[in-house]
Short mmCIF file of C-alpha atoms and ligand atoms in Angstrom, two decimals:
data_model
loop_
_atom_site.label_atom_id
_atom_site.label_comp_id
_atom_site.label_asym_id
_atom_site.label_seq_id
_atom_site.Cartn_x
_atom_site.Cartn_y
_atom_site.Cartn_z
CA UNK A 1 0.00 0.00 0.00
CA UNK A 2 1.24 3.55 -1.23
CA UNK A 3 -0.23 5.44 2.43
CA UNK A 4 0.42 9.13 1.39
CA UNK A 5 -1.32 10.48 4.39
CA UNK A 6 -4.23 10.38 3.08
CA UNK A 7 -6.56 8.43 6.01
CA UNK A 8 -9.27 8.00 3.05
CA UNK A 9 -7.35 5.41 1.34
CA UNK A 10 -6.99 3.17 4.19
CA UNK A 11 -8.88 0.05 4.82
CA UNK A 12 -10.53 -1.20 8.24
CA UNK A 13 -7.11 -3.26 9.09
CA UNK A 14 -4.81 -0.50 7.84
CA UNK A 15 -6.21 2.23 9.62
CA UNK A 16 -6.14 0.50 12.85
CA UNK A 17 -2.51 -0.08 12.15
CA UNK A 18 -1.74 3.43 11.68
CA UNK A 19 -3.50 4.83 14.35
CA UNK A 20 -1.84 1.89 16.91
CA UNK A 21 1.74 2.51 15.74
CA UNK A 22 0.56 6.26 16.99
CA UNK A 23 -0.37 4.90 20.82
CA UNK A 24 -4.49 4.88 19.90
CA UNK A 25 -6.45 2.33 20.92
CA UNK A 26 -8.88 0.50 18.12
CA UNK A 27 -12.08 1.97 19.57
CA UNK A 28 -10.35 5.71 18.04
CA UNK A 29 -10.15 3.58 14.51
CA UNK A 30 -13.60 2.42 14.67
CA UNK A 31 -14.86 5.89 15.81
CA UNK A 32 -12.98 7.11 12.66
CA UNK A 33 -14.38 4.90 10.49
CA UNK A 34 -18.12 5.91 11.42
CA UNK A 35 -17.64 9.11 10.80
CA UNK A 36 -15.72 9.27 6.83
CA UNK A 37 -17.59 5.98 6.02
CA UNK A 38 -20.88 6.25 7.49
CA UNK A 39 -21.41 9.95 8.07
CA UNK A 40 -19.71 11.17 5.44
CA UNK A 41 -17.77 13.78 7.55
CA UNK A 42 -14.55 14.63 6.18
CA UNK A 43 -13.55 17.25 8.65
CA UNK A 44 -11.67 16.54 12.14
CA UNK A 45 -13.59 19.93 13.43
CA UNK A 46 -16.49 18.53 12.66
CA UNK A 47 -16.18 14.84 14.46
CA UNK A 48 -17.65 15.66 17.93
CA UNK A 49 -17.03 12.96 20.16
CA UNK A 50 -13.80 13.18 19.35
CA UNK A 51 -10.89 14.10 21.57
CA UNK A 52 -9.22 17.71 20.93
CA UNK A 53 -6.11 16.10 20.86
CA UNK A 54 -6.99 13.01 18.43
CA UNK A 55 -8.21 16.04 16.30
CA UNK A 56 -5.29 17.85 16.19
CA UNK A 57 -3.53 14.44 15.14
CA UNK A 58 -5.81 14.40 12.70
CA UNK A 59 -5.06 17.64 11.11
CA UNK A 60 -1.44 17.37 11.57
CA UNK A 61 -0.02 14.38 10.62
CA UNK A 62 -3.00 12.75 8.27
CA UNK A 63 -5.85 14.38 5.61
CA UNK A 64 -8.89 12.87 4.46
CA UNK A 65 -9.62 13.09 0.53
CA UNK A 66 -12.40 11.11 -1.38
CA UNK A 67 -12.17 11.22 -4.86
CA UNK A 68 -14.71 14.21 -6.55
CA UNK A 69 -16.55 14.48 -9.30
CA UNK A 70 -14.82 15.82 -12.76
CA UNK A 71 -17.73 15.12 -15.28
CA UNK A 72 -21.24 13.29 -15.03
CA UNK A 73 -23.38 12.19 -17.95
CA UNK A 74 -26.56 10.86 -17.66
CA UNK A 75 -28.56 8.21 -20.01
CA UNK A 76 -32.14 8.55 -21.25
CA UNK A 77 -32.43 5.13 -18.75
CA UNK A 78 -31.57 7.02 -16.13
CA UNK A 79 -27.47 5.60 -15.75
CA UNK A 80 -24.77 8.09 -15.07
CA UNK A 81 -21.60 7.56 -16.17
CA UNK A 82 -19.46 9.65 -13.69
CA UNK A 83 -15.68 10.61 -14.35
CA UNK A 84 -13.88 10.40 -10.81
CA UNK A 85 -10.51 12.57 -10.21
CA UNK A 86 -8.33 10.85 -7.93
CA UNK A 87 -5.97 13.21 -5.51
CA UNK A 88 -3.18 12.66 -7.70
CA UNK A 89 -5.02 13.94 -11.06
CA UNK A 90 -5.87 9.99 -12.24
CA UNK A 91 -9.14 9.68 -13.19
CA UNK A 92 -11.83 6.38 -13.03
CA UNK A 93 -14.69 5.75 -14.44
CA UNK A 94 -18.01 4.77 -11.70
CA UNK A 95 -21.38 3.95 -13.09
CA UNK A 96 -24.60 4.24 -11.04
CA UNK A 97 -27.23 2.28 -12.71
CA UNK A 98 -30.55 2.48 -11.17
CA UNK A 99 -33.44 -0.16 -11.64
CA UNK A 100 -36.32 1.61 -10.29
CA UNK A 101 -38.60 -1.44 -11.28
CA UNK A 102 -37.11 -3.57 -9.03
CA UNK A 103 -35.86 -0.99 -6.49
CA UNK A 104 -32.19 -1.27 -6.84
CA UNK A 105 -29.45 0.56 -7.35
CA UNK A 106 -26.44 -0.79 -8.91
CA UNK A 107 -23.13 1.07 -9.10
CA UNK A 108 -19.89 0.08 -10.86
CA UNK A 109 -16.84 0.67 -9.55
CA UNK A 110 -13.03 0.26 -10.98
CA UNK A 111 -10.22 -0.85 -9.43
CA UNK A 112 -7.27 0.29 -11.31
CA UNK A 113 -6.42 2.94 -13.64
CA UNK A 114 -5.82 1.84 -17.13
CA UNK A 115 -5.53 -2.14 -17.53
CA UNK A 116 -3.21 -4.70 -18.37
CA UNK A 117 -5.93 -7.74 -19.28
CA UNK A 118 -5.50 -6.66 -22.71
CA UNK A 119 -8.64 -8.26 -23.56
CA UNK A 120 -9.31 -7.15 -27.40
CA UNK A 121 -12.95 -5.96 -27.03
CA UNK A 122 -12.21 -3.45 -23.86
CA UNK A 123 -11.08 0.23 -24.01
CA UNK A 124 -9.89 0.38 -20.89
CA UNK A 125 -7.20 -2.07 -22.24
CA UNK A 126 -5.94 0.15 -24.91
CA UNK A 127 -5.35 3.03 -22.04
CA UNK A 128 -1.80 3.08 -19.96
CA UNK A 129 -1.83 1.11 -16.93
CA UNK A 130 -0.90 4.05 -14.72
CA UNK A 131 -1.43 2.66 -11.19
CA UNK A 132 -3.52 0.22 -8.89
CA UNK A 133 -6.49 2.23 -6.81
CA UNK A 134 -6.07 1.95 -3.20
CA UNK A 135 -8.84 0.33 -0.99
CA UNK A 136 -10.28 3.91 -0.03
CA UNK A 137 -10.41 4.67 -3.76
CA UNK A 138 -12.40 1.66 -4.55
CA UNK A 139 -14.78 1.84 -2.08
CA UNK A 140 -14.14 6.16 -2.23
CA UNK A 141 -16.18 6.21 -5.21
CA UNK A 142 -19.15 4.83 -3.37
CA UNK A 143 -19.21 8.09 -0.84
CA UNK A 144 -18.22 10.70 -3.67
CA UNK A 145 -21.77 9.58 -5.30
CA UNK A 146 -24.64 12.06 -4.80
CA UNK A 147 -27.11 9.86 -3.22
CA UNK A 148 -25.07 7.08 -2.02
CA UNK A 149 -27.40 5.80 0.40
CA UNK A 150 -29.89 4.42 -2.21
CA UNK A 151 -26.95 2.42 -3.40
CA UNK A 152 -27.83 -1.60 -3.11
CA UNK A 153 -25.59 -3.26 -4.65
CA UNK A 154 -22.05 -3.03 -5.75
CA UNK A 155 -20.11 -4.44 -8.65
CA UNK A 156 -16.15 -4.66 -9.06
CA UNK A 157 -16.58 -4.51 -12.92
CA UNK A 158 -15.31 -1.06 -13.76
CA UNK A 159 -11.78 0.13 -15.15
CA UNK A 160 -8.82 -2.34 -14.20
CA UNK A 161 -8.62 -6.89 -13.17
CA UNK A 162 -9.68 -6.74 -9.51
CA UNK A 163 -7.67 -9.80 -8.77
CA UNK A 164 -4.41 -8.02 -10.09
CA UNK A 165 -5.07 -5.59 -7.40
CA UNK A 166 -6.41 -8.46 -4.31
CA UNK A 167 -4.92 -6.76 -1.02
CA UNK A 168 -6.54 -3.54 -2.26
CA UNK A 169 -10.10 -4.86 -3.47
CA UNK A 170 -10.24 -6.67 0.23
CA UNK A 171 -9.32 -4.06 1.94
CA UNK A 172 -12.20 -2.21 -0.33
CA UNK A 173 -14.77 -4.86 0.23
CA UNK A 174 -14.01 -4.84 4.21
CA UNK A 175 -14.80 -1.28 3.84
CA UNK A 176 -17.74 -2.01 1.95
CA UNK A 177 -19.51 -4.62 3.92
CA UNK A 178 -18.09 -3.15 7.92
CA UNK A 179 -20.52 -2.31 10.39
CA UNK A 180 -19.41 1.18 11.04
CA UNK A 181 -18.62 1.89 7.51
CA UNK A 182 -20.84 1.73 4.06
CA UNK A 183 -22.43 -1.63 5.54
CA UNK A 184 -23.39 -3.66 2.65
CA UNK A 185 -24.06 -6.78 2.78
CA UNK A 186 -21.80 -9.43 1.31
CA UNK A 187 -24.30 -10.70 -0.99
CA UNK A 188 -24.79 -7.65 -2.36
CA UNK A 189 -21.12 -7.22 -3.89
CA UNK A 190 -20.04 -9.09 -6.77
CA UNK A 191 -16.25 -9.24 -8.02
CA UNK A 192 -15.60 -9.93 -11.42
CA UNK A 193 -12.19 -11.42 -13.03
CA UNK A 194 -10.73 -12.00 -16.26
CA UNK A 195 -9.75 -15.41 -14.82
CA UNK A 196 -6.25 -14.77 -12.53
CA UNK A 197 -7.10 -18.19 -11.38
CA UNK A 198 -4.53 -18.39 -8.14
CA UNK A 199 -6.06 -15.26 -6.76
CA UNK A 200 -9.56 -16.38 -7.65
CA UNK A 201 -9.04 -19.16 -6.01
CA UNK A 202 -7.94 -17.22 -3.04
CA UNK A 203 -10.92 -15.28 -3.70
CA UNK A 204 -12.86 -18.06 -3.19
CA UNK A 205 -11.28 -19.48 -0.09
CA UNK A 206 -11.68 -15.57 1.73
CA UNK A 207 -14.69 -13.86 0.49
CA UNK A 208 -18.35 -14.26 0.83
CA UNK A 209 -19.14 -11.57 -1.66
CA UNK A 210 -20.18 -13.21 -4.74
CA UNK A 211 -17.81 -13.87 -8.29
CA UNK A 212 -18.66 -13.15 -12.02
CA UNK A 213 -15.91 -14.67 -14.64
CA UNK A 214 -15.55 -12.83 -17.38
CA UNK A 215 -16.12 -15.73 -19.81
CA UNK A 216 -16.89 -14.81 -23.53
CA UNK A 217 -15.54 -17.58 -25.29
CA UNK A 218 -16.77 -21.25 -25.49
CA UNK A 219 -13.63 -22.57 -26.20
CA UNK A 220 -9.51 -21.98 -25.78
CA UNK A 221 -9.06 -20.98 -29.61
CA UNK A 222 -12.12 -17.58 -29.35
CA UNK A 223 -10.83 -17.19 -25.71
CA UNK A 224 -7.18 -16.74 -26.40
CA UNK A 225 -8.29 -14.38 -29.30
CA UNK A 226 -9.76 -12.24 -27.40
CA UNK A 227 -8.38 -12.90 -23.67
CA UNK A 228 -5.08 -12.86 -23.63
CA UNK A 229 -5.28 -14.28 -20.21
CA UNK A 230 -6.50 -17.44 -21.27
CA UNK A 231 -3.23 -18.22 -22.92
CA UNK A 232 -1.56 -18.06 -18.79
CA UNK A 233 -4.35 -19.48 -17.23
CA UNK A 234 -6.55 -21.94 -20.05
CA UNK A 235 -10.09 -22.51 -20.31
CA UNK A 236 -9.66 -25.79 -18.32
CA UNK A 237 -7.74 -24.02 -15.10
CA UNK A 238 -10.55 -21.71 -14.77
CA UNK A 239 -13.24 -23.77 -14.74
CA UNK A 240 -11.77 -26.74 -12.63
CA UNK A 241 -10.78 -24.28 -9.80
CA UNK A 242 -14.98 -23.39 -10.06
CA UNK A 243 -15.42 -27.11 -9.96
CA UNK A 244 -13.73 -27.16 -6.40
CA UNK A 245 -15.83 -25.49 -4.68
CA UNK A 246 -17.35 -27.40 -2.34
CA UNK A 247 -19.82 -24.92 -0.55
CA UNK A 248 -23.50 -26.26 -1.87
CA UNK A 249 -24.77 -22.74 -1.75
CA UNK A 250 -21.79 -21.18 -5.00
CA UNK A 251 -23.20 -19.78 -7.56
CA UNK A 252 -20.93 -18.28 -10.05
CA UNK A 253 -22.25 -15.70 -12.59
CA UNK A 254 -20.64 -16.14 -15.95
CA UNK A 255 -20.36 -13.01 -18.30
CA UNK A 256 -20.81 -13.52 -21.71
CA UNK A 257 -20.28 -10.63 -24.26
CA UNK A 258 -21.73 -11.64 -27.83
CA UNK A 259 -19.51 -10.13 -30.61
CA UNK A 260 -20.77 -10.34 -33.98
CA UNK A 261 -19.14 -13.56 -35.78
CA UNK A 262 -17.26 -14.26 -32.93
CA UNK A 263 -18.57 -15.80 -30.55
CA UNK A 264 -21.81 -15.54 -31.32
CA UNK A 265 -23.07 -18.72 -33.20
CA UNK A 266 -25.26 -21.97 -32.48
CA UNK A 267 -21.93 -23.94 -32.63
CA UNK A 268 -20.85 -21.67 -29.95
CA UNK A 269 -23.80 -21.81 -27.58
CA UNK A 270 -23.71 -25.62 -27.94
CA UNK A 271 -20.12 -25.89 -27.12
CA UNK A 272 -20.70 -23.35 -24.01
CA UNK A 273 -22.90 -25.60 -22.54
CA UNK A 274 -20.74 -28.70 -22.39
CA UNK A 275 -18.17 -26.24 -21.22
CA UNK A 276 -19.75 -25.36 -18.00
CA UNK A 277 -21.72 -28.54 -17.13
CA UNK A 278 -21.30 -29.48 -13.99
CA UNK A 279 -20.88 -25.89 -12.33
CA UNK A 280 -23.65 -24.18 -10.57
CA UNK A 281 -23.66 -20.62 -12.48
CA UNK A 282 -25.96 -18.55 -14.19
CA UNK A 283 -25.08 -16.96 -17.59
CA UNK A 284 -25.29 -13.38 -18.66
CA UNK A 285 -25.39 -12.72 -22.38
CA UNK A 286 -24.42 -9.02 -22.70
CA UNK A 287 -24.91 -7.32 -26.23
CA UNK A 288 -21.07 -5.93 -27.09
CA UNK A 289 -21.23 -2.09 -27.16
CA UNK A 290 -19.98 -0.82 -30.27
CA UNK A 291 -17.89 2.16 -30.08
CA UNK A 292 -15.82 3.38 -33.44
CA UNK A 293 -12.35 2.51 -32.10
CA UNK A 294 -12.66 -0.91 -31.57
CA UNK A 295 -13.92 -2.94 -35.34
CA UNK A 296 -16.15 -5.23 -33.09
CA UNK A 297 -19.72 -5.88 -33.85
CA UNK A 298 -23.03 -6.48 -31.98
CA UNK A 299 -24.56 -9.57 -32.66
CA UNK A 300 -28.32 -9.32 -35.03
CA UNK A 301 -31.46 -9.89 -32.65
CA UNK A 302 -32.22 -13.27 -34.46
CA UNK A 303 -28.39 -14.19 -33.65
CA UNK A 304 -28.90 -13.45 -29.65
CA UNK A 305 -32.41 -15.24 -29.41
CA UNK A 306 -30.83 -18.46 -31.07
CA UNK A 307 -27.93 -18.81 -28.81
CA UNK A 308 -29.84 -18.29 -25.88
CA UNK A 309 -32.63 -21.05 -26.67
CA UNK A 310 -29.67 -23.46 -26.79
CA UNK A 311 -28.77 -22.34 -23.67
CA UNK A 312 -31.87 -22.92 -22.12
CA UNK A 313 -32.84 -25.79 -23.78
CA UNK A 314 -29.76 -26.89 -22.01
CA UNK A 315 -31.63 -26.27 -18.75
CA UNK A 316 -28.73 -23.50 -18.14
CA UNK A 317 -30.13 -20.52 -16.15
CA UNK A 318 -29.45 -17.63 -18.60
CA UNK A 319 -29.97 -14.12 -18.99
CA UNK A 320 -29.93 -11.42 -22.14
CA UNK A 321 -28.58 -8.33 -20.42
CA UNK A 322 -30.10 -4.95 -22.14
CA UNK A 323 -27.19 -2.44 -22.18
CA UNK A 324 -27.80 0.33 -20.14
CA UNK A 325 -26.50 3.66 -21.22
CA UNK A 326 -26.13 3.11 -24.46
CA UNK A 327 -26.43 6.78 -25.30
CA UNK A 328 -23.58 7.89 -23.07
CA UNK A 329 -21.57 5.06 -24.16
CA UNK A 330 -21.42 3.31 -20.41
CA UNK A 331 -19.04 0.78 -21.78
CA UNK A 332 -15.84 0.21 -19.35
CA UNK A 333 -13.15 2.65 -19.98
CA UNK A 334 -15.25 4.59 -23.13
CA UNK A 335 -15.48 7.49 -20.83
CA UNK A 336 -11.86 7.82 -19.67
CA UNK A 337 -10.76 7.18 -23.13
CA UNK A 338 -12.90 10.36 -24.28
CA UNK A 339 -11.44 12.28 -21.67
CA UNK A 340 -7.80 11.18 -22.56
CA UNK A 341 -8.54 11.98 -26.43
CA UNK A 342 -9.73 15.86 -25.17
CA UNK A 343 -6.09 15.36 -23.69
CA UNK A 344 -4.46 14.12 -26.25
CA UNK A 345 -3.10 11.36 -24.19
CA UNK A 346 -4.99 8.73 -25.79
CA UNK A 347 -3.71 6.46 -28.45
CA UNK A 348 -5.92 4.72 -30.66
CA UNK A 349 -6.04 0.66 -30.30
CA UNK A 350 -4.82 -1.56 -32.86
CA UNK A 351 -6.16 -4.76 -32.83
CA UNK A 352 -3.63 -7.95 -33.82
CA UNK A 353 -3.29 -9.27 -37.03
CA UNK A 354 -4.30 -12.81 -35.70
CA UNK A 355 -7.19 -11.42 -33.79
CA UNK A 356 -8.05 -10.17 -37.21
CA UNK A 357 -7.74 -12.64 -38.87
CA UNK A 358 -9.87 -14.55 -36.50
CA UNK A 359 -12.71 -12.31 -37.31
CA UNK A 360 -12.58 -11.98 -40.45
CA UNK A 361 -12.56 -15.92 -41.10
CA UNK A 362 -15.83 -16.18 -38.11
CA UNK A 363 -13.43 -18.43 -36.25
S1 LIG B 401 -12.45 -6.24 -19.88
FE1 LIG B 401 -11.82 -5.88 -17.75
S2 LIG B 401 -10.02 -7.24 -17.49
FE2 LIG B 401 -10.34 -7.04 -19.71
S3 LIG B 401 -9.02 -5.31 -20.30
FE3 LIG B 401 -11.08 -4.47 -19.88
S4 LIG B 401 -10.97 -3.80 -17.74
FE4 LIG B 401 -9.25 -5.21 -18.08
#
């Protein structure tokens, strides 16, 4: 952890440790906590049952900074897509996408700026990877939200591979689900991975928030296409750590983006099912958000309807996820990249000849 000062960035555990190396005993840490992560209080002044001289520490030797607001733009469906500026200039992308039908508010958090997944389909991939977010910047861009307390559920699924970033995203998620802090509940929180298969499986072993895999491929050949991951951690690594879990209640969510003569097929949906049989998951079939720097495609209608009758033909629990935002391109990393471009920091993707190639001949 890069600790700067900056009390905001720390974690349950970590702030404890500061404030103990300092002589203060852990009730002072949990006091803390209830007031930046419950309250919302940012000031020392302001923290009233707090000693004058813990204040003064306070103002002395630490700060408190959330992330803020640089640009918000809202969807005709009601998502905003909100730039965050970190306290060193970085900015992330956050998503708050309400569902007022079924009373829930989803928002989308990242969890490092830029990427190094290089997965082909993903802007955030084509940006630098400038830095991992600390665990007060992950769970920071919760309380910089106007209206954070209608927030119900949580999704690691922004900018960045949670899992390349683990101490961090736990330290997040203790923030997320404490007591004294944003109190969610653990259900509530879904991570979702690439597939860095030893820390998934750690993951797995230390978490009871819930996974999503970032799937997209029904077989090796697609997936290393357009997951370079795969070709470190294979189709069958990810899926037999899944297999191992023994607790009767997992339920994985699988993530499924349908690109246009990609993945996208009858052949494909048939060989996704044999793929996951066996593991308890639900599927999510997401529409791939076209966006003119990347030469993907979304699938035709007729396309997405066929695939997912094989699926649950199959018996497989499946879903056809409507994008939200569409308008305000809400895709991971679209925003950041706009921003860059008004910069002129961003550079253009170029996709690999073999990827390409792969497309072109509806491998
Ligand atoms: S899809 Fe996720 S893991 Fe892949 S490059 Fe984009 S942000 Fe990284």
């Amino acid at each position: 952890m890069n600790f700067n000062g900056n009390l905001a960035l720390l974690g349950p555990k970590a702030l404890e440790s500061w404030l103990a190396e300092r002589g203060h005993p852990r009730f002072r840490a949990r006091q803390l906590l209830r007031w930046i992560w419950k309250e919302g209080v940012l000031d020392p002044d302001a923290m009233s049952n707090l000693s004058k001289d813990f204040r003064h520490l306070l103002k002395t030797d630490a700060r408190i900074v959330l992330p803020k607001i640089l640009h918000a733009q809202e969807s005709e469906d009601g998502t905003i897509k909100y730039l965050l500026q970190l306290e060193d200039g970085k900015t992330v992308e956050t998503v708050w996408i309400p569902r007022e039908d079924q009373g829930r508010v989803t928002v989308c958090v990242s969890t490092q700026v830029g990427c190094k997944m290089g997965c082909t389909f993903c802007l955030t991939a084509q940006q630098r990877v400038e830095r991992d977010l600390e665990a007060g910047e992950i769970a920071g861009q919760l309380l910089a939200l106007p209206n954070r307390k209608k927030i119900t559920n949580v999704v690691l699924m922004g900018m960045g591979e949670p899992f390349d970033n683990y101490d961090n995203v736990m330290g997040a998620l203790d923030l997320m689900t404490d007591g004294e802090a944003l109190f969610l509940g653990t259900r509530r929180i879904t991570v979702s991975t690439s597939g860095l298969v030893p820390a998934m499986r750690r993951f797995l072993s230390e978490s009871k928030c819930r996974l999503a895999v970032s799937l997209n491929a029904p077989n090796d050949e697609i997936r290393n296409l357009i997951m370079p991951i795969n070709k470190a951690y294979p189709l069958a690594d990810l899926l037999g750590a899944l297999r191992e879990v023994k607790d009767k209640r997992f339920l994985v969510t699988f993530e499924y983006i349908l690109i246009r003569d990609v993945n996208d097929r009858p052949e494909h949906a048939r060989e996704l099912v044999k793929l996951v049989k066996g593991i308890p998951c639900k599927m999510n079939l997401l529409l791939y958000n076209e966006n003119p720097q990347i030469p993907f495609k979304r699938p035709e209608w007729e396309r997405v309807d066929a695939f997912q009758k094989i699926l649950n033909d199959s018996g497989m629990l499946s879903f056809i996820r409507t994008s939200r935002g569409r308008d305000i391109s809400a895709a991971c990393g679209q925003l950041a990249s706009e921003h860059k471009r008004r910069d002129n920091s961003f550079k253009p993707p170029r996709l690999s000849p073999t990827l390409l190639e792969g497309v072109a001949a509806g491998e």
